[in-house]
Amino acid sequence: MPPACNRFRVPRRLVSQLSRWIAGALLYGLCTVLGGGAVAGYEEGLQAFDSGDFAAAYREWLPLAEAGDPRAQHGLGLLYETGSGVEKRSYSEALKWYRLAAAQGLPAAISNIALMYAEGRGVPQDLEQAASLWEQAAAAGLPMAQFNLGLMYFGGRGVDPDDRLAARWFAEAAAQGLADAQFAIGEMYRLGRGVDKDLDEARRWFAMAAAAGYPAAAERLAALGGPLPPEAEAARQAAPDTSTAQ
């Protein structure tokens, strides 16, 4: 299955300004495992990982990683970073395996290294390095890297603030179906940040995010007078009351 990749954590509540949403959207999440062509042992490890048997995933991936398989190297990095299926969590081991995979151009590994620099885990915090690495992974088409890079440009974290580039990267990730990014580009159109203000375009992106079960997008869509998809209405009803959110 496709990876769920590292991201800034977006609060699932209504906010009045994207800048406030950004301020609460500080990091986190990892690029998990990669799909792709079947390789003996890798798919078995992937199935074990998905079922929660991390020790079995480690056993399947270790020989492949040692033989140079970048996806297995990335998988070991994830296991060491989260302390799953290994004796103990080790950021140094995680970085070792991520870097081996990144050296072979694997975007997910590059993106996870960026996250470690952004958070200062296993390395000194370095937002400029994080942004540079996310730029590489974003250019390779990884949607969560594109979203994170958009956040960096929007908030001026490790890069000069640039709403135009923020909107560009949000749009790239949104076009790949990432609900967080769909909400973000919707906000950019709603506020006229980095793009011309366009409430119809904002409604279009909010509707997509709302259909994916994103409550804040459903709230935005309702406030703008757009029709709610059935999935969005269910998500909105299930969301906590945000009427007193600051």
JSON list of N, CA, C and O in Angstrom, two decimals, residues 207-215 218 228-238:
[
{"chain": "A", "resi": 207, "resn": "ALA", "atom": "N", "xyz": [-14.10, 21.18, -0.61]},
{"chain": "A", "resi": 207, "resn": "ALA", "atom": "CA", "xyz": [-15.01, 20.06, -0.86]},
{"chain": "A", "resi": 207, "resn": "ALA", "atom": "C", "xyz": [-14.23, 18.76, -1.00]},
{"chain": "A", "resi": 207, "resn": "ALA", "atom": "O", "xyz": [-14.66, 17.70, -0.51]},
{"chain": "A", "resi": 208, "resn": "MET", "atom": "N", "xyz": [-13.08, 18.81, -1.66]},
{"chain": "A", "resi": 208, "resn": "MET", "atom": "CA", "xyz": [-12.27, 17.60, -1.80]},
{"chain": "A", "resi": 208, "resn": "MET", "atom": "C", "xyz": [-11.76, 17.12, -0.44]},
{"chain": "A", "resi": 208, "resn": "MET", "atom": "O", "xyz": [-11.82, 15.93, -0.12]},
{"chain": "A", "resi": 209, "resn": "ALA", "atom": "N", "xyz": [-11.24, 18.06, 0.36]},
{"chain": "A", "resi": 209, "resn": "ALA", "atom": "CA", "xyz": [-10.74, 17.67, 1.67]},
{"chain": "A", "resi": 209, "resn": "ALA", "atom": "C", "xyz": [-11.87, 17.19, 2.57]},
{"chain": "A", "resi": 209, "resn": "ALA", "atom": "O", "xyz": [-11.73, 16.22, 3.32]},
{"chain": "A", "resi": 210, "resn": "ALA", "atom": "N", "xyz": [-13.02, 17.85, 2.48]},
{"chain": "A", "resi": 210, "resn": "ALA", "atom": "CA", "xyz": [-14.16, 17.45, 3.29]},
{"chain": "A", "resi": 210, "resn": "ALA", "atom": "C", "xyz": [-14.64, 16.06, 2.92]},
{"chain": "A", "resi": 210, "resn": "ALA", "atom": "O", "xyz": [-15.01, 15.25, 3.79]},
{"chain": "A", "resi": 211, "resn": "ALA", "atom": "N", "xyz": [-14.62, 15.75, 1.63]},
{"chain": "A", "resi": 211, "resn": "ALA", "atom": "CA", "xyz": [-15.04, 14.42, 1.19]},
{"chain": "A", "resi": 211, "resn": "ALA", "atom": "C", "xyz": [-14.11, 13.34, 1.71]},
{"chain": "A", "resi": 211, "resn": "ALA", "atom": "O", "xyz": [-14.50, 12.18, 1.84]},
{"chain": "A", "resi": 212, "resn": "ALA", "atom": "N", "xyz": [-12.87, 13.72, 2.03]},
{"chain": "A", "resi": 212, "resn": "ALA", "atom": "CA", "xyz": [-11.91, 12.77, 2.61]},
{"chain": "A", "resi": 212, "resn": "ALA", "atom": "C", "xyz": [-12.05, 12.68, 4.12]},
{"chain": "A", "resi": 212, "resn": "ALA", "atom": "O", "xyz": [-11.26, 12.01, 4.78]},
{"chain": "A", "resi": 213, "resn": "GLY", "atom": "N", "xyz": [-13.05, 13.37, 4.68]},
{"chain": "A", "resi": 213, "resn": "GLY", "atom": "CA", "xyz": [-13.30, 13.28, 6.11]},
{"chain": "A", "resi": 213, "resn": "GLY", "atom": "C", "xyz": [-12.53, 14.29, 6.94]},
{"chain": "A", "resi": 213, "resn": "GLY", "atom": "O", "xyz": [-12.24, 14.04, 8.11]},
{"chain": "A", "resi": 214, "resn": "TYR", "atom": "N", "xyz": [-12.21, 15.44, 6.36]},
{"chain": "A", "resi": 214, "resn": "TYR", "atom": "CA", "xyz": [-11.41, 16.47, 7.03]},
{"chain": "A", "resi": 214, "resn": "TYR", "atom": "C", "xyz": [-12.36, 17.49, 7.65]},
{"chain": "A", "resi": 214, "resn": "TYR", "atom": "O", "xyz": [-12.92, 18.34, 6.94]},
{"chain": "A", "resi": 215, "resn": "PRO", "atom": "N", "xyz": [-12.60, 17.45, 8.97]},
{"chain": "A", "resi": 215, "resn": "PRO", "atom": "CA", "xyz": [-13.64, 18.28, 9.57]},
{"chain": "A", "resi": 215, "resn": "PRO", "atom": "C", "xyz": [-13.46, 19.77, 9.37]},
{"chain": "A", "resi": 215, "resn": "PRO", "atom": "O", "xyz": [-14.44, 20.49, 9.13]},
{"chain": "A", "resi": 218, "resn": "ALA", "atom": "N", "xyz": [-14.79, 20.79, 6.12]},
{"chain": "A", "resi": 218, "resn": "ALA", "atom": "CA", "xyz": [-16.25, 20.78, 6.12]},
{"chain": "A", "resi": 218, "resn": "ALA", "atom": "C", "xyz": [-16.80, 22.04, 6.75]},
{"chain": "A", "resi": 218, "resn": "ALA", "atom": "O", "xyz": [-17.78, 22.63, 6.27]},
{"chain": "A", "resi": 228, "resn": "LEU", "atom": "N", "xyz": [-22.14, 20.31, 1.21]},
{"chain": "A", "resi": 228, "resn": "LEU", "atom": "CA", "xyz": [-21.27, 19.33, 1.85]},
{"chain": "A", "resi": 228, "resn": "LEU", "atom": "C", "xyz": [-21.47, 17.96, 1.24]},
{"chain": "A", "resi": 228, "resn": "LEU", "atom": "O", "xyz": [-22.61, 17.48, 1.16]},
{"chain": "A", "resi": 229, "resn": "PRO", "atom": "N", "xyz": [-20.38, 17.29, 0.80]},
{"chain": "A", "resi": 229, "resn": "PRO", "atom": "CA", "xyz": [-20.51, 15.89, 0.40]},
{"chain": "A", "resi": 229, "resn": "PRO", "atom": "C", "xyz": [-20.98, 15.06, 1.60]},
{"chain": "A", "resi": 229, "resn": "PRO", "atom": "O", "xyz": [-20.75, 15.44, 2.74]},
{"chain": "A", "resi": 230, "resn": "PRO", "atom": "N", "xyz": [-21.67, 13.94, 1.37]},
{"chain": "A", "resi": 230, "resn": "PRO", "atom": "CA", "xyz": [-22.15, 13.12, 2.50]},
{"chain": "A", "resi": 230, "resn": "PRO", "atom": "C", "xyz": [-21.06, 12.75, 3.47]},
{"chain": "A", "resi": 230, "resn": "PRO", "atom": "O", "xyz": [-21.27, 12.78, 4.69]},
{"chain": "A", "resi": 231, "resn": "GLU", "atom": "N", "xyz": [-19.86, 12.41, 2.95]},
{"chain": "A", "resi": 231, "resn": "GLU", "atom": "CA", "xyz": [-18.76, 12.05, 3.84]},
{"chain": "A", "resi": 231, "resn": "GLU", "atom": "C", "xyz": [-18.36, 13.23, 4.71]},
{"chain": "A", "resi": 231, "resn": "GLU", "atom": "O", "xyz": [-18.00, 13.07, 5.88]},
{"chain": "A", "resi": 232, "resn": "ALA", "atom": "N", "xyz": [-18.41, 14.42, 4.13]},
{"chain": "A", "resi": 232, "resn": "ALA", "atom": "CA", "xyz": [-18.02, 15.62, 4.87]},
{"chain": "A", "resi": 232, "resn": "ALA", "atom": "C", "xyz": [-19.01, 15.93, 5.98]},
{"chain": "A", "resi": 232, "resn": "ALA", "atom": "O", "xyz": [-18.64, 16.32, 7.08]},
{"chain": "A", "resi": 233, "resn": "GLU", "atom": "N", "xyz": [-20.30, 15.77, 5.70]},
{"chain": "A", "resi": 233, "resn": "GLU", "atom": "CA", "xyz": [-21.31, 16.03, 6.71]},
{"chain": "A", "resi": 233, "resn": "GLU", "atom": "C", "xyz": [-21.13, 15.09, 7.89]},
{"chain": "A", "resi": 233, "resn": "GLU", "atom": "O", "xyz": [-21.22, 15.50, 9.06]},
{"chain": "A", "resi": 234, "resn": "ALA", "atom": "N", "xyz": [-20.83, 13.81, 7.61]},
{"chain": "A", "resi": 234, "resn": "ALA", "atom": "CA", "xyz": [-20.60, 12.85, 8.68]},
{"chain": "A", "resi": 234, "resn": "ALA", "atom": "C", "xyz": [-19.39, 13.23, 9.51]},
{"chain": "A", "resi": 234, "resn": "ALA", "atom": "O", "xyz": [-19.41, 13.16, 10.74]},
{"chain": "A", "resi": 235, "resn": "ALA", "atom": "N", "xyz": [-18.31, 13.68, 8.83]},
{"chain": "A", "resi": 235, "resn": "ALA", "atom": "CA", "xyz": [-17.11, 14.08, 9.54]},
{"chain": "A", "resi": 235, "resn": "ALA", "atom": "C", "xyz": [-17.37, 15.32, 10.38]},
{"chain": "A", "resi": 235, "resn": "ALA", "atom": "O", "xyz": [-16.90, 15.44, 11.52]},
{"chain": "A", "resi": 236, "resn": "ARG", "atom": "N", "xyz": [-18.14, 16.25, 9.85]},
{"chain": "A", "resi": 236, "resn": "ARG", "atom": "CA", "xyz": [-18.43, 17.49, 10.59]},
{"chain": "A", "resi": 236, "resn": "ARG", "atom": "C", "xyz": [-19.24, 17.18, 11.83]},
{"chain": "A", "resi": 236, "resn": "ARG", "atom": "O", "xyz": [-19.00, 17.73, 12.91]},
{"chain": "A", "resi": 237, "resn": "GLN", "atom": "N", "xyz": [-20.21, 16.28, 11.71]},
{"chain": "A", "resi": 237, "resn": "GLN", "atom": "CA", "xyz": [-21.03, 15.92, 12.86]},
{"chain": "A", "resi": 237, "resn": "GLN", "atom": "C", "xyz": [-20.22, 15.23, 13.93]},
{"chain": "A", "resi": 237, "resn": "GLN", "atom": "O", "xyz": [-20.48, 15.37, 15.11]},
{"chain": "A", "resi": 238, "resn": "ALA", "atom": "N", "xyz": [-19.19, 14.46, 13.49]},
{"chain": "A", "resi": 238, "resn": "ALA", "atom": "CA", "xyz": [-18.36, 13.72, 14.45]},
{"chain": "A", "resi": 238, "resn": "ALA", "atom": "C", "xyz": [-17.28, 14.56, 15.08]},
{"chain": "A", "resi": 238, "resn": "ALA", "atom": "O", "xyz": [-16.70, 14.18, 16.09]}
]
